[in-house]
Short mmCIF file of C-alpha atoms in Angstrom, two decimals:
data_model
loop_
_atom_site.label_atom_id
_atom_site.label_comp_id
_atom_site.label_asym_id
_atom_site.label_seq_id
_atom_site.Cartn_x
_atom_site.Cartn_y
_atom_site.Cartn_z
CA UNK O 176 -15.00 -20.09 2.02
CA UNK O 177 -15.54 -20.86 5.81
CA UNK O 178 -19.32 -21.75 5.99
CA UNK O 179 -20.76 -20.33 9.07
CA UNK O 180 -21.49 -22.88 11.80
CA UNK O 181 -24.65 -23.13 13.65
CA UNK O 182 -27.08 -21.11 11.37
CA UNK O 183 -28.91 -23.85 9.32
CA UNK O 184 -32.38 -22.62 8.58
CA UNK O 185 -31.94 -19.64 10.56
CA UNK O 186 -32.58 -16.00 9.16
CA UNK O 187 -29.79 -13.63 9.58
CA UNK O 188 -29.54 -9.87 8.73
CA UNK O 189 -26.52 -8.39 7.08
CA UNK O 190 -26.08 -4.59 7.19
CA UNK O 191 -23.39 -3.06 4.98
CA UNK O 192 -22.67 -4.90 1.69
CA UNK O 193 -18.95 -3.98 0.94
CA UNK O 194 -16.36 -6.60 0.78
CA UNK O 195 -16.91 -8.01 4.44
CA UNK O 196 -20.65 -7.77 4.19
CA UNK O 197 -20.98 -9.79 0.88
CA UNK O 198 -18.47 -12.21 2.11
CA UNK O 199 -20.49 -12.63 5.39
CA UNK O 200 -23.64 -13.13 3.37
CA UNK O 201 -21.98 -15.86 1.29
CA UNK O 202 -20.74 -17.67 4.24
CA UNK O 203 -24.02 -17.66 5.96
CA UNK O 204 -25.70 -18.86 2.95
CA UNK O 205 -23.01 -21.73 2.64
CA UNK O 206 -23.81 -22.56 6.38
CA UNK O 207 -27.45 -23.00 5.76
CA UNK O 208 -28.86 -19.62 6.81
CA UNK O 209 -31.21 -17.44 5.16
CA UNK O 210 -29.33 -14.01 4.78
CA UNK O 211 -31.47 -10.77 4.33
CA UNK O 212 -29.27 -7.83 3.36
CA UNK O 213 -29.39 -4.09 3.58
CA UNK O 214 -27.22 -1.29 2.48
CA UNK O 215 -28.22 2.49 2.04
CA UNK O 216 -26.32 2.40 -1.32
CA UNK O 217 -28.52 1.29 -4.12
CA UNK O 218 -25.63 0.06 -6.29
CA UNK O 219 -24.56 -2.24 -3.32
CA UNK O 220 -28.14 -3.71 -2.99
CA UNK O 221 -28.04 -4.39 -6.65
CA UNK O 222 -24.81 -6.39 -6.40
CA UNK O 223 -26.23 -8.39 -3.58
CA UNK O 224 -29.41 -9.07 -5.54
CA UNK O 225 -27.54 -10.21 -8.56
CA UNK O 226 -25.92 -12.93 -6.30
CA UNK O 227 -29.44 -13.95 -5.24
CA UNK O 228 -29.79 -12.23 -1.79
CA UNK O 229 -32.79 -10.70 -0.77
CA UNK O 230 -32.46 -7.05 0.19
CA UNK O 231 -34.73 -5.90 3.14
CA UNK O 232 -35.08 -2.23 4.59
CA UNK O 233 -34.10 -3.04 8.18
CA UNK O 234 -35.75 -0.04 9.32
CA UNK O 235 -39.17 -1.08 8.22
CA UNK O 236 -41.58 -2.08 11.16
CA UNK O 237 -41.41 -5.81 11.76
CA UNK O 238 -37.78 -6.15 9.82
CA UNK O 239 -36.15 -8.01 12.86
CA UNK O 240 -39.19 -10.44 13.38
CA UNK O 241 -37.72 -14.02 13.26
CA UNK O 242 -34.07 -12.70 12.89
CA UNK O 243 -31.61 -14.45 14.76
CA UNK O 244 -28.58 -12.07 14.55
CA UNK O 245 -27.34 -8.80 12.85
CA UNK O 246 -23.93 -8.94 11.15
CA UNK O 247 -22.60 -5.44 10.71
CA UNK O 248 -19.76 -4.25 8.45
CA UNK O 249 -16.78 -2.64 10.37
CA UNK O 250 -17.29 0.70 8.81
CA UNK O 251 -20.75 1.25 10.49
CA UNK O 252 -20.64 2.78 14.00
CA UNK O 253 -22.45 0.78 16.75
CA UNK O 254 -21.93 3.22 19.65
CA UNK O 255 -20.15 6.47 18.98
CA UNK O 256 -20.41 9.13 17.84
CA UNK O 257 -23.96 7.64 17.91
CA UNK O 258 -25.33 4.21 17.12
CA UNK O 259 -26.38 3.42 13.64
CA UNK O 260 -30.35 3.38 13.46
CA UNK O 261 -30.38 -0.21 12.32
CA UNK O 262 -28.19 -1.26 15.06
CA UNK O 263 -30.33 0.58 17.58
CA UNK O 264 -33.44 -1.18 16.25
CA UNK O 265 -31.75 -4.58 16.53
CA UNK O 266 -30.94 -3.84 20.24
CA UNK O 267 -34.65 -2.63 20.61
CA UNK O 268 -35.63 -6.02 19.32
CA UNK O 269 -33.35 -8.13 21.39
CA UNK O 270 -31.33 -9.28 18.26
CA UNK O 271 -27.67 -9.98 18.87
CA UNK O 272 -25.15 -7.82 16.82
CA UNK O 273 -21.84 -9.27 15.58
CA UNK O 274 -19.46 -9.05 12.77
CA UNK O 275 -17.76 -11.32 10.20
CA UNK O 276 -14.72 -11.66 12.47
CA UNK O 277 -17.02 -13.02 15.28
CA UNK O 278 -18.50 -15.59 12.69
CA UNK O 279 -15.08 -16.62 11.57
CA UNK O 280 -13.82 -17.39 14.78
CA UNK O 281 -16.93 -19.44 15.78
CA UNK O 282 -16.96 -21.32 12.66
CA UNK O 283 -13.16 -22.07 12.18
CA UNK O 284 -12.46 -25.75 13.09
CA UNK O 285 -14.51 -28.88 13.73
CA UNK O 286 -14.53 -32.50 14.03
CA UNK O 287 -12.45 -32.71 10.81
CA UNK O 288 -9.39 -31.29 12.63
CA UNK O 289 -9.04 -34.48 14.52
CA UNK O 290 -7.28 -35.99 11.50
CA UNK O 291 -4.62 -33.37 11.36
CA UNK O 292 -1.15 -34.16 12.77
CA UNK O 293 -0.68 -30.40 13.48
CA UNK O 294 -3.77 -28.26 14.16
CA UNK O 295 -4.14 -25.16 12.11
CA UNK O 296 -3.43 -21.90 14.00
CA UNK O 297 -4.55 -18.32 13.78
CA UNK O 298 -2.30 -15.23 14.19
CA UNK O 299 -4.34 -11.97 14.79
CA UNK O 300 -2.50 -8.57 14.55
CA UNK O 301 -3.89 -5.39 15.83
CA UNK O 302 -2.48 -1.91 16.79
CA UNK O 303 -2.32 1.83 15.42
CA UNK O 304 0.50 1.62 13.03
CA UNK O 305 2.35 -1.14 11.32
CA UNK O 306 -0.28 -3.96 11.56
CA UNK O 307 -0.64 -4.32 7.67
CA UNK O 308 3.16 -4.59 7.22
CA UNK O 309 3.52 -6.93 10.25
CA UNK O 310 0.64 -9.04 9.21
CA UNK O 311 2.01 -9.25 5.41
CA UNK O 312 5.66 -9.80 6.65
CA UNK O 313 4.47 -12.84 8.92
CA UNK O 314 2.75 -14.25 5.85
CA UNK O 315 5.53 -13.66 3.64
CA UNK O 316 8.28 -15.31 5.86
CA UNK O 317 5.87 -18.42 6.44
CA UNK O 318 5.41 -18.87 2.68
CA UNK O 319 9.10 -18.35 1.91
CA UNK O 320 9.84 -21.17 4.72
CA UNK O 321 7.44 -23.53 2.85
CA UNK O 322 4.64 -23.22 5.38
CA UNK O 323 0.90 -23.23 4.49
CA UNK O 324 -0.31 -19.81 5.25
CA UNK O 325 -3.12 -17.43 4.26
CA UNK O 326 -3.46 -13.60 4.72
CA UNK O 327 -6.92 -12.07 5.50
CA UNK O 328 -8.93 -9.56 7.52
CA UNK O 329 -8.29 -5.97 7.06
CA UNK O 330 -5.73 -6.86 4.48
CA UNK O 331 -5.97 -9.29 1.63
CA UNK O 332 -9.20 -11.39 1.51
CA UNK O 333 -12.14 -11.26 3.68
CA UNK O 334 -11.87 -13.73 6.78
CA UNK O 335 -14.69 -15.74 5.56
CA UNK O 336 -13.40 -15.94 1.80
CA UNK O 337 -10.27 -17.96 2.86
CA UNK O 338 -9.78 -21.76 2.27
CA UNK O 339 -10.43 -23.89 5.25
CA UNK O 340 -6.72 -24.30 6.46
CA UNK O 341 -5.11 -27.66 6.20
CA UNK O 342 -2.63 -29.72 8.43
CA UNK O 343 -0.28 -27.05 10.09
CA UNK O 344 -1.75 -24.40 8.11
CA UNK O 345 -1.40 -20.78 9.55
CA UNK O 346 -4.10 -18.01 9.11
CA UNK O 347 -2.80 -14.48 9.54
CA UNK O 348 -5.25 -11.95 10.34
CA UNK O 349 -4.94 -8.02 10.39
CA UNK O 350 -7.61 -6.64 12.73
CA UNK O 351 -8.67 -3.05 13.10
CA UNK O 352 -10.21 -1.57 16.15
CA UNK O 353 -13.35 -1.46 14.11
CA UNK O 354 -13.38 -5.25 13.66
CA UNK O 355 -12.27 -6.30 17.27
CA UNK O 356 -14.65 -3.84 19.26
CA UNK O 357 -17.71 -5.75 18.09
CA UNK O 358 -16.81 -9.49 17.43
CA UNK O 359 -18.57 -11.78 19.87
CA UNK O 360 -15.81 -14.41 19.35
CA UNK O 361 -12.07 -13.64 19.43
CA UNK O 362 -9.92 -16.69 19.80
CA UNK O 363 -6.68 -16.41 18.17
CA UNK O 364 -3.78 -18.75 19.02
CA UNK O 365 -1.16 -15.87 18.75
CA UNK O 366 -2.10 -12.20 19.28
CA UNK O 367 0.02 -9.20 18.36
CA UNK O 368 -0.18 -5.68 19.63
CA UNK O 369 2.17 -3.48 17.72
CA UNK O 370 1.60 -0.05 19.18
CA UNK O 371 -1.11 2.62 20.11
CA UNK O 372 -1.49 6.32 19.19
CA UNK O 373 -4.46 8.44 19.06
CA UNK O 374 -6.55 7.40 16.02
CA UNK O 375 -10.38 6.85 15.16
CA UNK O 376 -11.17 8.63 18.44
CA UNK O 377 -14.58 9.79 17.30
CA UNK O 378 -15.60 6.15 16.63
CA UNK O 379 -14.36 5.08 19.99
CA UNK O 380 -15.44 7.81 22.24
CA UNK O 381 -11.78 8.88 23.10
CA UNK O 382 -8.41 7.26 23.73
CA UNK O 383 -9.81 4.89 26.54
CA UNK O 384 -12.51 3.47 24.15
CA UNK O 385 -9.81 3.01 21.44
CA UNK O 386 -7.54 1.04 23.68
CA UNK O 387 -10.41 -1.01 25.07
CA UNK O 388 -11.31 -2.08 21.49
CA UNK O 389 -7.79 -3.11 20.85
CA UNK O 390 -7.52 -4.83 24.28
CA UNK O 391 -10.60 -7.09 23.70
CA UNK O 392 -8.42 -9.26 21.21
CA UNK O 393 -6.38 -10.29 24.38
CA UNK O 394 -8.57 -10.01 27.21
CA UNK O 395 -11.47 -11.82 25.64
CA UNK O 396 -9.70 -14.09 23.30
CA UNK O 397 -7.22 -15.73 25.71
CA UNK O 398 -4.34 -16.43 23.02
CA UNK O 399 -1.78 -18.96 23.95
CA UNK O 400 0.87 -16.46 23.34
CA UNK O 401 1.02 -12.79 23.03
CA UNK O 402 3.55 -10.36 21.13
CA UNK O 403 3.14 -6.87 22.82
CA UNK O 404 4.86 -3.78 21.78
CA UNK O 405 5.93 -2.10 25.03
CA UNK O 406 7.13 1.34 23.82
CA UNK O 407 4.03 2.97 25.10
CA UNK O 408 2.31 2.95 28.47
CA UNK O 409 -0.53 1.05 27.07
CA UNK O 410 1.49 -1.76 25.97
CA UNK O 411 3.26 -2.18 29.12
CA UNK O 412 -0.04 -2.11 30.99
CA UNK O 413 -1.34 -4.91 28.48
CA UNK O 414 1.73 -6.93 28.82
CA UNK O 415 1.57 -6.77 32.66
CA UNK O 416 -1.89 -7.79 32.69
CA UNK O 417 -1.47 -10.94 30.48
CA UNK O 418 1.60 -12.17 32.30
CA UNK O 419 1.32 -14.58 35.23
CA UNK O 420 4.62 -13.33 36.72
CA UNK O 421 8.45 -12.74 36.02
CA UNK O 422 9.64 -15.12 33.42
CA UNK O 423 6.38 -15.92 31.92
CA UNK O 424 7.38 -16.37 28.19
CA UNK O 425 3.77 -16.59 26.99
CA UNK O 426 4.24 -12.92 26.56
CA UNK O 427 6.75 -11.65 24.30
CA UNK O 428 7.78 -8.10 24.69
CA UNK O 429 8.88 -6.00 21.93
CA UNK O 430 10.60 -2.70 21.60
CA UNK O 431 12.53 -0.27 19.21
CA UNK O 432 13.39 2.05 21.95
CA UNK O 433 15.43 0.02 24.51
CA UNK O 434 17.23 -3.07 25.04
CA UNK O 435 15.14 -5.63 26.86
CA UNK O 436 16.80 -8.25 28.90
CA UNK O 437 15.98 -10.23 32.10
CA UNK O 438 13.63 -13.19 32.49
CA UNK O 439 11.04 -13.91 30.00
CA UNK O 440 11.16 -13.71 26.26
CA UNK O 441 12.07 -10.33 24.50
CA UNK O 442 12.78 -9.11 21.14
CA UNK O 443 14.05 -5.66 20.51
CA UNK O 444 15.58 -3.57 17.54
CA UNK O 445 18.16 -0.85 18.03
CA UNK O 446 20.17 0.95 15.50
CA UNK O 447 19.20 -1.37 12.75
CA UNK O 448 19.94 -4.62 14.64
CA UNK O 449 17.34 -7.07 15.85
CA UNK O 450 17.98 -9.27 18.89
CA UNK O 451 16.12 -11.99 20.70
CA UNK O 452 16.63 -12.75 24.43
CA UNK O 453 15.26 -15.46 26.46
CA UNK O 454 15.89 -16.09 30.09
CA UNK O 455 18.54 -13.22 29.80
CA UNK O 456 20.56 -14.67 27.23
CA UNK O 457 20.74 -13.68 23.55
CA UNK O 458 19.43 -16.36 21.26
CA UNK O 459 19.08 -14.72 17.87
CA UNK O 460 19.92 -11.64 15.92
CA UNK O 461 19.36 -10.00 12.51
CA UNK O 462 20.88 -7.26 10.87
CA UNK O 463 18.00 -5.17 9.49
CA UNK O 464 20.04 -2.25 7.89
CA UNK O 465 20.51 -4.12 4.47
CA UNK O 466 16.77 -5.26 4.16
CA UNK O 467 15.37 -2.99 1.47
CA UNK O 468 11.69 -3.70 2.15
CA UNK O 469 11.83 -2.70 5.82
CA UNK O 470 13.41 0.77 6.00
CA UNK O 471 13.30 3.02 9.28
CA UNK O 472 12.74 2.37 12.91
CA UNK O 473 8.81 1.92 12.21
CA UNK O 474 9.56 -1.19 9.88
CA UNK O 475 12.16 -2.34 12.34
CA UNK O 476 9.31 -2.60 14.84
CA UNK O 477 7.23 -4.41 12.45
CA UNK O 478 10.02 -6.85 11.87
CA UNK O 479 10.46 -7.57 15.58
CA UNK O 480 6.75 -8.21 15.96
CA UNK O 481 6.92 -10.49 13.02
CA UNK O 482 10.13 -12.23 14.07
CA UNK O 483 8.65 -12.92 17.42
CA UNK O 484 5.44 -14.52 15.85
CA UNK O 485 7.48 -16.61 13.46
CA UNK O 486 9.68 -17.96 16.35
CA UNK O 487 6.68 -18.97 18.24
CA UNK O 488 5.51 -20.77 15.24
CA UNK O 489 8.58 -22.78 14.99
CA UNK O 490 10.86 -21.16 12.49
CA UNK O 491 14.59 -20.52 13.22
CA UNK O 492 16.47 -17.14 13.01
CA UNK O 493 18.11 -17.67 9.73
CA UNK O 494 14.73 -18.89 8.04
CA UNK O 495 13.11 -15.63 9.16
CA UNK O 496 15.93 -13.65 8.07
CA UNK O 497 15.90 -15.16 4.64
CA UNK O 498 12.37 -14.26 4.42
CA UNK O 499 12.98 -10.65 5.62
CA UNK O 500 15.35 -10.18 2.62
CA UNK O 501 12.92 -11.21 0.01
CA UNK O 502 10.18 -9.11 1.35
CA UNK O 503 9.32 -6.29 -1.01
CA UNK O 504 7.24 -4.13 1.11
CA UNK O 505 3.55 -3.19 0.75
CA UNK O 506 1.95 -0.45 -1.53
CA UNK O 507 1.52 2.94 0.15
CA UNK O 508 3.74 2.09 3.09
CA UNK O 509 7.43 3.37 2.79
CA UNK O 510 7.14 2.20 -0.94
CA UNK O 511 9.78 3.27 -3.26
CA UNK O 512 8.09 4.25 -6.40
CA UNK O 513 11.03 5.73 -8.42
CA UNK O 514 14.45 7.46 -8.49
CA UNK O 515 15.90 10.03 -10.70
CA UNK O 516 19.14 11.94 -10.53
CA UNK O 517 19.86 10.58 -7.02
CA UNK O 518 16.46 11.63 -5.70
CA UNK O 519 14.13 8.92 -4.41
CA UNK O 520 10.29 9.00 -4.50
CA UNK O 521 8.55 7.21 -1.63
CA UNK O 522 4.89 6.71 -1.16
CA UNK O 523 3.80 6.29 2.52
CA UNK O 524 0.10 7.41 1.87
CA UNK O 525 -0.97 4.83 4.64
CA UNK O 526 0.70 7.41 7.22
CA UNK O 527 -2.77 8.88 7.96
CA UNK O 528 -2.00 9.92 11.44
CA UNK O 529 0.73 11.84 13.30
CA UNK O 530 2.60 8.89 14.78
CA UNK O 531 2.77 6.98 11.27
CA UNK O 532 3.95 10.12 9.55
CA UNK O 533 6.57 10.84 12.29
CA UNK O 534 8.05 7.32 11.85
CA UNK O 535 8.13 7.77 7.97
CA UNK O 536 10.04 11.19 8.60
CA UNK O 537 12.68 9.37 10.73
CA UNK O 538 13.54 6.81 8.28
CA UNK O 539 15.24 9.27 5.77
CA UNK O 540 17.87 11.77 6.53
CA UNK O 541 16.80 14.70 4.03
CA UNK O 542 12.98 14.77 3.02
CA UNK O 543 10.90 16.86 1.00
CA UNK O 544 7.73 16.18 2.54
CA UNK O 545 4.27 16.16 0.96
CA UNK O 546 1.73 16.15 3.73
CA UNK O 547 -1.81 17.44 4.36
CA UNK O 548 -5.35 16.25 4.09
CA UNK O 549 -8.26 15.82 6.57
CA UNK O 550 -6.67 16.61 9.97
CA UNK O 551 -7.43 14.19 12.73
CA UNK O 552 -8.11 14.97 16.45
CA UNK O 553 -4.92 16.06 18.39
CA UNK O 554 -3.01 18.51 16.20
CA UNK O 555 0.46 18.07 14.70
CA UNK O 556 2.60 18.92 17.96
CA UNK O 557 3.89 15.40 18.38
CA UNK O 558 4.90 15.42 14.62
CA UNK O 559 7.11 18.31 14.68
CA UNK O 560 9.55 16.59 17.25
CA UNK O 561 10.41 14.18 14.49
CA UNK O 562 10.63 16.42 11.60
CA UNK O 563 14.27 17.41 12.07
CA UNK O 564 14.88 15.54 8.55
CA UNK O 565 12.60 17.86 6.77
CA UNK O 566 14.25 20.23 4.31
CA UNK O 567 10.66 21.60 3.03
CA UNK O 568 7.10 20.77 3.36
CA UNK O 569 4.70 20.84 0.41
CA UNK O 570 1.16 20.88 1.68
CA UNK O 571 -1.97 19.45 -0.18
CA UNK O 572 -5.64 19.12 0.79
CA UNK O 573 -8.67 21.47 0.82
CA UNK O 574 -7.53 23.16 3.96
CA UNK O 575 -3.99 23.09 3.11
CA UNK O 576 -3.41 26.66 4.54
CA UNK O 577 -4.87 25.79 8.00
CA UNK O 578 -2.57 22.63 7.92
CA UNK O 579 0.38 24.61 6.96
CA UNK O 580 0.32 27.24 9.71
CA UNK O 581 0.77 24.50 12.07
CA UNK O 582 4.36 23.67 10.57
CA UNK O 583 7.34 25.41 11.75
CA UNK O 584 11.08 24.79 11.93
CA UNK O 585 11.43 24.40 8.11
CA UNK O 586 10.22 25.86 4.89
CA UNK O 587 6.61 25.45 3.97
CA UNK O 588 4.75 25.90 0.72
CA UNK O 589 1.07 25.52 0.12
CA UNK O 590 0.36 23.39 -3.07
CA UNK O 591 -3.17 22.52 -2.62
CA UNK O 592 -3.20 19.57 -4.89
CA UNK O 593 -0.88 16.40 -5.59
CA UNK O 594 0.22 17.37 -9.01
CA UNK O 595 1.60 20.76 -7.94
CA UNK O 596 2.99 19.40 -4.89
CA UNK O 597 4.99 16.49 -6.60
CA UNK O 598 6.23 18.72 -9.34
CA UNK O 599 7.59 21.54 -6.83
CA UNK O 600 9.30 18.95 -4.59
CA UNK O 601 11.04 17.32 -7.55
CA UNK O 602 12.02 20.47 -8.98
CA UNK O 603 13.79 21.71 -5.89
CA UNK O 604 15.21 18.27 -4.48
CA UNK O 605 18.87 17.60 -4.50
CA UNK O 606 20.66 14.19 -4.95
CA UNK O 607 20.65 12.26 -1.69
CA UNK O 608 17.09 13.67 -0.81
CA UNK O 609 13.75 11.85 -0.60
CA UNK O 610 10.57 13.15 -1.90
CA UNK O 611 8.15 11.55 0.64
CA UNK O 612 4.31 11.32 0.61
CA UNK O 613 3.50 10.89 4.38
CA UNK O 614 0.34 12.92 4.79
CA UNK O 615 -0.25 12.79 8.61
CA UNK O 616 -4.05 13.14 7.74
CA UNK O 617 -6.98 11.35 6.24
CA UNK O 618 -7.55 11.36 2.57
CA UNK O 619 -11.31 11.93 2.35
CA UNK O 620 -11.12 15.60 1.64
CA UNK O 621 -9.71 14.87 -1.87
CA UNK O 622 -9.76 11.06 -2.41
CA UNK O 623 -12.02 8.07 -1.58
CA UNK O 624 -9.21 6.45 0.36
CA UNK O 625 -5.53 6.65 1.09
CA UNK O 626 -4.89 4.01 -1.74
CA UNK O 627 -6.19 6.45 -4.22
CA UNK O 628 -4.16 9.23 -2.96
CA UNK O 629 -1.05 6.97 -3.15
CA UNK O 630 -1.88 5.96 -6.59
CA UNK O 631 -2.18 9.67 -7.55
CA UNK O 632 1.31 10.28 -6.15
CA UNK O 633 2.63 7.23 -7.94
CA UNK O 634 1.05 8.58 -11.35
CA UNK O 635 2.60 12.05 -10.83
CA UNK O 636 6.04 10.63 -10.13
CA UNK O 637 5.69 8.39 -13.23
CA UNK O 638 5.13 11.50 -15.53
CA UNK O 639 8.47 12.91 -14.16
CA UNK O 640 10.35 9.74 -14.54
#
């Protein structure tokens, strides 16, 4: 655990008692604070009370008297589409609002680090797509190379649940826009921007607000080195803002769309080959085509970002390649869950938006595509450009028919539920084809989260196998 610094004998309120909220309450208590907690869910309050935390309705008059700060869980909106009532009450009372990420960065380190030969470092990864795989891949490569590394944030453990890092240790954090938009402290040593595409627009008041939430990690954090995906205009804008001029190798540009050369530090992947260029010369390369855990162009972008981070942390190309080869991939992200009679079944339930689903479709030559769910803003137009590999789509979700009418250029069948979709796709699939779950939509119309949706796909496939 990372005890929160600077809160001894201070009263701090915690709103939201999921994983990050309870973790923050524990770390606050470990730092000497009195944590008062609230969650609208009675079961969550009971769990907190079982650990000895006082639960106080923060909407009651006087609830914020003598409260030094309000710590908010990431799923609770603080600005758009409208502020949560408790957050608005904290504003009115003049109480600073923060989250567990802010507590982590302000509490990490201290006088004990003076005894280290090599100070620990923090790598923070954000972006629309691929940040989970990129974070896990960085962590895996570091561990495979014998480095002390921990994985936390939006993946793995809560940021305050990790062990204090030791000499030369690396903490790898996956950070969502929900986490970066509110944290009052953001000071990673290395920051990564994978890519950006429309997502969570209601939460951020549009694309500009969404990008602004991501940009805070770089603009306010002042990292020593930045790895920036430059295949979107926002990435190119960000890289330009962070660079002090031509040849500034504190910014590493990453692309899967074009070769990057010239002054500076560049990593790009094209046609399955990753290349590293510095000062106009190639200094490293990896053949990604045979890396089973990283199929497709989208995973090659993840690999390029992870490669750049590991290089800046002192690993050599061959060490990184060895780590790539042993990486098994993440559940629900281009995860091979079975094969029968030459047909592969791949679970990419995490492809909850159009861009992520498009990348998944591009990774395979002939696809029986299971899609549908709670549609996000923007429609499916951009996805159809990447659907040339689709043999047939099998649509699920409560509004499957509405989703299906937007699909054209291939055969479409409205199935409604996962069991029907998997059975129909498997029955019609031919050797060499892939039955792919890549929903291009949120899961909340039928499932609690994308993990439950992916697990259901795996269960249905297991019945067939």
